[in-house]
């Protein structure tokens, strides 16, 4: 799948010129995320993400992750509102907006929109970096990841997300550590499939 932006290591890894002037962390190898791992008192905070949604340009939901319990009716309403608001925005507008008591941060990669809802006091630029890191992890695992990879391997997309975020908070920023966990999980799954496929005597 071809991105509408300059390619940078994968089908999704492009940089939106609308926010590139404000997000210098990407050019510095994820400086904001590195500050979190160092535990510096000057590092920006990122405590709580309410939800993460992935949807296509046609408004089709491809992945949803809720970090707070909500009734199904409320979830469906949030999904409708998010897709309607984000898809209606022009390509070069700001990637941040306010909705109810939340900050909404979104970014488009090729044919997918990555959208998250944050607590009002959270750092929008760091959330943008979190979305980009997730895309990098997907790209590293699938190799030039595309929308079809997520559709047909959604369980892997969820597993990668769970290795990266837990309870709406960053639990691991190292791409190498996450890759090792995924590789170990794949090996375990293959071993179990081989064991189950053997005839029982």
PDB file of C-alpha atoms in Angstrom:
ATOM      1  CA  UNK A   1       0.000   0.000   0.000  1.00  0.00           C
ATOM      2  CA  UNK A   2       1.440   3.349  -1.008  1.00  0.00           C
ATOM      3  CA  UNK A   3       1.457   6.173   1.501  1.00  0.00           C
ATOM      4  CA  UNK A   4       0.540   9.686   0.471  1.00  0.00           C
ATOM      5  CA  UNK A   5       3.613  10.956   2.302  1.00  0.00           C
ATOM      6  CA  UNK A   6       7.310  10.323   1.725  1.00  0.00           C
ATOM      7  CA  UNK A   7       8.186   6.755   2.657  1.00  0.00           C
ATOM      8  CA  UNK A   8      10.233   6.246   5.810  1.00  0.00           C
ATOM      9  CA  UNK A   9      10.875   2.602   6.495  1.00  0.00           C
ATOM     10  CA  UNK A  10       7.470   1.147   5.675  1.00  0.00           C
ATOM     11  CA  UNK A  11       4.062   1.592   4.152  1.00  0.00           C
ATOM     12  CA  UNK A  12       2.711   3.466   7.169  1.00  0.00           C
ATOM     13  CA  UNK A  13       5.866   5.293   8.233  1.00  0.00           C
ATOM     14  CA  UNK A  14       5.382   8.741   6.751  1.00  0.00           C
ATOM     15  CA  UNK A  15       5.370  12.118   8.482  1.00  0.00           C
ATOM     16  CA  UNK A  16       2.463  14.536   8.282  1.00  0.00           C
ATOM     17  CA  UNK A  17       3.710  17.987   7.310  1.00  0.00           C
ATOM     18  CA  UNK A  18       0.881  19.545   9.335  1.00  0.00           C
ATOM     19  CA  UNK A  19       2.582  18.611  12.581  1.00  0.00           C
ATOM     20  CA  UNK A  20       6.174  17.999  11.529  1.00  0.00           C
ATOM     21  CA  UNK A  21       7.307  21.409  12.754  1.00  0.00           C
ATOM     22  CA  UNK A  22       6.055  20.641  16.261  1.00  0.00           C
ATOM     23  CA  UNK A  23       7.219  17.070  16.571  1.00  0.00           C
ATOM     24  CA  UNK A  24      11.005  17.096  16.543  1.00  0.00           C
ATOM     25  CA  UNK A  25      11.156  13.891  18.578  1.00  0.00           C
ATOM     26  CA  UNK A  26      10.794  11.684  15.524  1.00  0.00           C
ATOM     27  CA  UNK A  27      13.857  13.160  13.917  1.00  0.00           C
ATOM     28  CA  UNK A  28      15.761  12.480  17.139  1.00  0.00           C
ATOM     29  CA  UNK A  29      14.829   8.804  17.296  1.00  0.00           C
ATOM     30  CA  UNK A  30      11.865   9.138  19.672  1.00  0.00           C
ATOM     31  CA  UNK A  31      13.398  11.509  22.201  1.00  0.00           C
ATOM     32  CA  UNK A  32      10.145  11.935  24.109  1.00  0.00           C
ATOM     33  CA  UNK A  33       9.804   8.197  24.627  1.00  0.00           C
ATOM     34  CA  UNK A  34      13.470   7.934  25.611  1.00  0.00           C
ATOM     35  CA  UNK A  35      12.944  10.586  28.274  1.00  0.00           C
ATOM     36  CA  UNK A  36      10.223   8.426  29.780  1.00  0.00           C
ATOM     37  CA  UNK A  37      12.546   5.431  30.038  1.00  0.00           C
ATOM     38  CA  UNK A  38      15.196   7.538  31.749  1.00  0.00           C
ATOM     39  CA  UNK A  39      12.690   8.606  34.396  1.00  0.00           C
ATOM     40  CA  UNK A  40      13.884  12.202  34.289  1.00  0.00           C
ATOM     41  CA  UNK A  41      12.036  14.698  36.468  1.00  0.00           C
ATOM     42  CA  UNK A  42      11.969  16.932  33.378  1.00  0.00           C
ATOM     43  CA  UNK A  43      10.390  14.287  31.176  1.00  0.00           C
ATOM     44  CA  UNK A  44       6.847  14.908  29.901  1.00  0.00           C
ATOM     45  CA  UNK A  45       4.065  12.963  31.588  1.00  0.00           C
ATOM     46  CA  UNK A  46       1.891  10.370  29.916  1.00  0.00           C
ATOM     47  CA  UNK A  47      -0.392   8.661  32.383  1.00  0.00           C
ATOM     48  CA  UNK A  48      -3.671   7.774  30.818  1.00  0.00           C
ATOM     49  CA  UNK A  49      -5.082   7.025  27.389  1.00  0.00           C
ATOM     50  CA  UNK A  50      -8.809   6.334  27.394  1.00  0.00           C
ATOM     51  CA  UNK A  51      -9.068   4.517  24.054  1.00  0.00           C
ATOM     52  CA  UNK A  52      -7.276   3.780  20.791  1.00  0.00           C
ATOM     53  CA  UNK A  53      -9.139   3.347  17.502  1.00  0.00           C
ATOM     54  CA  UNK A  54      -7.944   2.398  14.037  1.00  0.00           C
ATOM     55  CA  UNK A  55     -10.341   3.052  11.185  1.00  0.00           C
ATOM     56  CA  UNK A  56     -10.130   3.359   7.420  1.00  0.00           C
ATOM     57  CA  UNK A  57     -10.903   6.315   5.178  1.00  0.00           C
ATOM     58  CA  UNK A  58     -14.313   4.734   4.582  1.00  0.00           C
ATOM     59  CA  UNK A  59     -15.031   4.773   8.322  1.00  0.00           C
ATOM     60  CA  UNK A  60     -14.568   0.996   8.790  1.00  0.00           C
ATOM     61  CA  UNK A  61     -13.273   0.156  12.266  1.00  0.00           C
ATOM     62  CA  UNK A  62     -10.169  -2.068  12.092  1.00  0.00           C
ATOM     63  CA  UNK A  63      -9.019  -2.135  15.724  1.00  0.00           C
ATOM     64  CA  UNK A  64     -10.345  -0.820  19.017  1.00  0.00           C
ATOM     65  CA  UNK A  65      -8.782  -0.819  22.453  1.00  0.00           C
ATOM     66  CA  UNK A  66     -10.579   0.543  25.522  1.00  0.00           C
ATOM     67  CA  UNK A  67      -8.530   1.284  28.617  1.00  0.00           C
ATOM     68  CA  UNK A  68     -11.528   2.176  30.797  1.00  0.00           C
ATOM     69  CA  UNK A  69     -14.692   0.078  31.141  1.00  0.00           C
ATOM     70  CA  UNK A  70     -17.595   1.545  29.178  1.00  0.00           C
ATOM     71  CA  UNK A  71     -20.999   0.188  28.189  1.00  0.00           C
ATOM     72  CA  UNK A  72     -21.288  -1.049  24.602  1.00  0.00           C
ATOM     73  CA  UNK A  73     -23.736   1.706  23.744  1.00  0.00           C
ATOM     74  CA  UNK A  74     -21.247   4.378  24.818  1.00  0.00           C
ATOM     75  CA  UNK A  75     -18.436   2.702  22.876  1.00  0.00           C
ATOM     76  CA  UNK A  76     -20.502   2.686  19.691  1.00  0.00           C
ATOM     77  CA  UNK A  77     -21.338   6.362  20.154  1.00  0.00           C
ATOM     78  CA  UNK A  78     -17.668   7.267  20.655  1.00  0.00           C
ATOM     79  CA  UNK A  79     -16.697   5.307  17.535  1.00  0.00           C
ATOM     80  CA  UNK A  80     -19.379   7.092  15.491  1.00  0.00           C
ATOM     81  CA  UNK A  81     -18.329  10.510  16.799  1.00  0.00           C
ATOM     82  CA  UNK A  82     -14.619   9.888  16.270  1.00  0.00           C
ATOM     83  CA  UNK A  83     -14.952   8.631  12.712  1.00  0.00           C
ATOM     84  CA  UNK A  84     -17.326  11.461  11.790  1.00  0.00           C
ATOM     85  CA  UNK A  85     -15.138  14.194  13.296  1.00  0.00           C
ATOM     86  CA  UNK A  86     -11.777  12.949  12.064  1.00  0.00           C
ATOM     87  CA  UNK A  87     -12.857  12.028   8.531  1.00  0.00           C
ATOM     88  CA  UNK A  88     -14.524  15.427   8.095  1.00  0.00           C
ATOM     89  CA  UNK A  89     -11.283  17.318   8.808  1.00  0.00           C
ATOM     90  CA  UNK A  90      -9.147  18.637   5.981  1.00  0.00           C
ATOM     91  CA  UNK A  91      -5.761  16.953   5.374  1.00  0.00           C
ATOM     92  CA  UNK A  92      -3.570  19.834   6.522  1.00  0.00           C
ATOM     93  CA  UNK A  93      -5.468  20.791   9.675  1.00  0.00           C
ATOM     94  CA  UNK A  94      -4.144  20.271  13.202  1.00  0.00           C
ATOM     95  CA  UNK A  95      -4.040  16.688  14.471  1.00  0.00           C
ATOM     96  CA  UNK A  96      -5.451  17.657  17.881  1.00  0.00           C
ATOM     97  CA  UNK A  97      -9.006  18.532  18.860  1.00  0.00           C
ATOM     98  CA  UNK A  98     -11.172  18.707  21.978  1.00  0.00           C
ATOM     99  CA  UNK A  99     -14.210  16.504  22.478  1.00  0.00           C
ATOM    100  CA  UNK A 100     -16.213  16.486  25.697  1.00  0.00           C
ATOM    101  CA  UNK A 101     -13.608  16.454  28.479  1.00  0.00           C
ATOM    102  CA  UNK A 102     -10.968  14.701  26.350  1.00  0.00           C
ATOM    103  CA  UNK A 103      -8.184  15.614  23.979  1.00  0.00           C
ATOM    104  CA  UNK A 104      -8.374  13.694  20.719  1.00  0.00           C
ATOM    105  CA  UNK A 105      -5.111  13.011  18.897  1.00  0.00           C
ATOM    106  CA  UNK A 106      -5.134  11.359  15.496  1.00  0.00           C
ATOM    107  CA  UNK A 107      -2.754  10.647  12.643  1.00  0.00           C
ATOM    108  CA  UNK A 108      -3.266   9.198   9.216  1.00  0.00           C
ATOM    109  CA  UNK A 109      -0.898   6.570   7.872  1.00  0.00           C
ATOM    110  CA  UNK A 110      -1.706   5.539   4.291  1.00  0.00           C
ATOM    111  CA  UNK A 111      -5.348   4.367   4.365  1.00  0.00           C
ATOM    112  CA  UNK A 112      -5.704   4.104   8.165  1.00  0.00           C
ATOM    113  CA  UNK A 113      -6.399   6.690  10.840  1.00  0.00           C
ATOM    114  CA  UNK A 114      -4.892   6.085  14.282  1.00  0.00           C
ATOM    115  CA  UNK A 115      -6.972   7.965  16.851  1.00  0.00           C
ATOM    116  CA  UNK A 116      -6.711   8.117  20.643  1.00  0.00           C
ATOM    117  CA  UNK A 117      -8.527   9.890  23.454  1.00  0.00           C
ATOM    118  CA  UNK A 118      -6.492  11.397  26.287  1.00  0.00           C
ATOM    119  CA  UNK A 119      -7.130  12.906  29.670  1.00  0.00           C
ATOM    120  CA  UNK A 120      -7.257  16.688  29.474  1.00  0.00           C
ATOM    121  CA  UNK A 121      -3.875  17.227  31.173  1.00  0.00           C
ATOM    122  CA  UNK A 122      -1.930  14.845  28.902  1.00  0.00           C
ATOM    123  CA  UNK A 123       0.774  15.819  26.420  1.00  0.00           C
ATOM    124  CA  UNK A 124      -0.567  15.789  22.842  1.00  0.00           C
ATOM    125  CA  UNK A 125       2.862  15.610  21.194  1.00  0.00           C
ATOM    126  CA  UNK A 126       3.817  12.623  23.289  1.00  0.00           C
ATOM    127  CA  UNK A 127       0.558  10.908  22.308  1.00  0.00           C
ATOM    128  CA  UNK A 128       1.453  11.539  18.667  1.00  0.00           C
ATOM    129  CA  UNK A 129       4.824   9.916  19.301  1.00  0.00           C
ATOM    130  CA  UNK A 130       3.092   6.948  20.964  1.00  0.00           C
ATOM    131  CA  UNK A 131       0.933   6.445  17.864  1.00  0.00           C
ATOM    132  CA  UNK A 132       4.011   6.639  15.655  1.00  0.00           C
ATOM    133  CA  UNK A 133       5.880   4.108  17.797  1.00  0.00           C
ATOM    134  CA  UNK A 134       2.964   1.678  17.505  1.00  0.00           C
ATOM    135  CA  UNK A 135       3.048   2.060  13.728  1.00  0.00           C
ATOM    136  CA  UNK A 136       6.798   1.408  13.763  1.00  0.00           C
ATOM    137  CA  UNK A 137       6.236  -1.770  15.798  1.00  0.00           C
ATOM    138  CA  UNK A 138       3.586  -2.970  13.354  1.00  0.00           C
ATOM    139  CA  UNK A 139       5.864  -2.179  10.443  1.00  0.00           C
ATOM    140  CA  UNK A 140       8.777  -4.035  12.051  1.00  0.00           C
ATOM    141  CA  UNK A 141       6.685  -7.141  12.643  1.00  0.00           C
ATOM    142  CA  UNK A 142       4.749  -7.320   9.374  1.00  0.00           C
ATOM    143  CA  UNK A 143       7.313  -5.655   7.095  1.00  0.00           C
ATOM    144  CA  UNK A 144       5.757  -2.769   5.142  1.00  0.00           C
ATOM    145  CA  UNK A 145       2.511  -3.229   7.056  1.00  0.00           C
ATOM    146  CA  UNK A 146      -0.738  -2.489   5.281  1.00  0.00           C
ATOM    147  CA  UNK A 147      -4.406  -2.405   6.205  1.00  0.00           C
ATOM    148  CA  UNK A 148      -4.907  -6.025   5.116  1.00  0.00           C
ATOM    149  CA  UNK A 149      -2.241  -7.192   7.580  1.00  0.00           C
ATOM    150  CA  UNK A 150      -4.278  -5.750  10.430  1.00  0.00           C
ATOM    151  CA  UNK A 151      -7.559  -7.127   9.064  1.00  0.00           C
ATOM    152  CA  UNK A 152      -6.288 -10.706   8.698  1.00  0.00           C
ATOM    153  CA  UNK A 153      -3.861 -10.706  11.643  1.00  0.00           C
ATOM    154  CA  UNK A 154      -5.745  -8.547  14.125  1.00  0.00           C
ATOM    155  CA  UNK A 155      -4.744 -10.795  17.036  1.00  0.00           C
ATOM    156  CA  UNK A 156      -1.076  -9.965  16.355  1.00  0.00           C
ATOM    157  CA  UNK A 157      -1.881  -6.245  16.175  1.00  0.00           C
ATOM    158  CA  UNK A 158      -3.585  -6.497  19.581  1.00  0.00           C
ATOM    159  CA  UNK A 159      -0.687  -8.490  21.029  1.00  0.00           C
ATOM    160  CA  UNK A 160       1.847  -5.885  19.880  1.00  0.00           C
ATOM    161  CA  UNK A 161      -0.306  -3.144  21.374  1.00  0.00           C
ATOM    162  CA  UNK A 162      -0.559  -5.008  24.694  1.00  0.00           C
ATOM    163  CA  UNK A 163       3.230  -5.354  24.818  1.00  0.00           C
ATOM    164  CA  UNK A 164       3.536  -1.596  24.261  1.00  0.00           C
ATOM    165  CA  UNK A 165       0.642  -0.158  26.294  1.00  0.00           C
ATOM    166  CA  UNK A 166      -1.065  -1.513  29.393  1.00  0.00           C
ATOM    167  CA  UNK A 167      -4.002   0.154  31.060  1.00  0.00           C
ATOM    168  CA  UNK A 168      -3.553   3.186  28.819  1.00  0.00           C
ATOM    169  CA  UNK A 169       0.024   3.733  30.001  1.00  0.00           C
ATOM    170  CA  UNK A 170       3.339   3.044  28.291  1.00  0.00           C
ATOM    171  CA  UNK A 171       4.852  -0.137  29.675  1.00  0.00           C
ATOM    172  CA  UNK A 172       7.724  -0.689  27.216  1.00  0.00           C
ATOM    173  CA  UNK A 173       9.382   1.799  24.847  1.00  0.00           C
ATOM    174  CA  UNK A 174      12.121  -0.452  23.447  1.00  0.00           C
ATOM    175  CA  UNK A 175      11.278  -1.791  20.009  1.00  0.00           C
ATOM    176  CA  UNK A 176      13.885  -4.518  20.504  1.00  0.00           C
ATOM    177  CA  UNK A 177      12.323  -5.781  23.755  1.00  0.00           C
ATOM    178  CA  UNK A 178       8.849  -5.824  22.236  1.00  0.00           C
ATOM    179  CA  UNK A 179      10.143  -7.652  19.152  1.00  0.00           C
ATOM    180  CA  UNK A 180      11.729 -10.313  21.383  1.00  0.00           C
ATOM    181  CA  UNK A 181       8.454 -10.818  23.276  1.00  0.00           C
ATOM    182  CA  UNK A 182       6.530 -11.212  20.026  1.00  0.00           C
ATOM    183  CA  UNK A 183       9.104 -13.641  18.656  1.00  0.00           C
ATOM    184  CA  UNK A 184       8.907 -15.736  21.834  1.00  0.00           C
ATOM    185  CA  UNK A 185       5.106 -15.775  21.589  1.00  0.00           C
ATOM    186  CA  UNK A 186       5.228 -16.870  17.943  1.00  0.00           C
ATOM    187  CA  UNK A 187       7.645 -19.692  18.785  1.00  0.00           C
ATOM    188  CA  UNK A 188       5.388 -20.855  21.616  1.00  0.00           C
ATOM    189  CA  UNK A 189       2.370 -20.812  19.324  1.00  0.00           C
ATOM    190  CA  UNK A 190       4.207 -22.825  16.652  1.00  0.00           C
ATOM    191  CA  UNK A 191       5.339 -25.347  19.268  1.00  0.00           C
ATOM    192  CA  UNK A 192       1.783 -25.747  20.550  1.00  0.00           C
ATOM    193  CA  UNK A 193       0.427 -26.185  17.013  1.00  0.00           C
ATOM    194  CA  UNK A 194       3.037 -28.881  16.290  1.00  0.00           C
ATOM    195  CA  UNK A 195       2.207 -30.636  19.570  1.00  0.00           C
ATOM    196  CA  UNK A 196      -1.537 -30.549  18.916  1.00  0.00           C
ATOM    197  CA  UNK A 197      -1.141 -31.795  15.343  1.00  0.00           C
ATOM    198  CA  UNK A 198       0.710 -34.956  16.405  1.00  0.00           C
ATOM    199  CA  UNK A 199      -1.471 -38.058  16.460  1.00  0.00           C
ATOM    200  CA  UNK A 200      -2.279 -39.374  19.928  1.00  0.00           C
ATOM    201  CA  UNK A 201      -1.574 -43.069  20.564  1.00  0.00           C
TER     202      UNK A 201
END
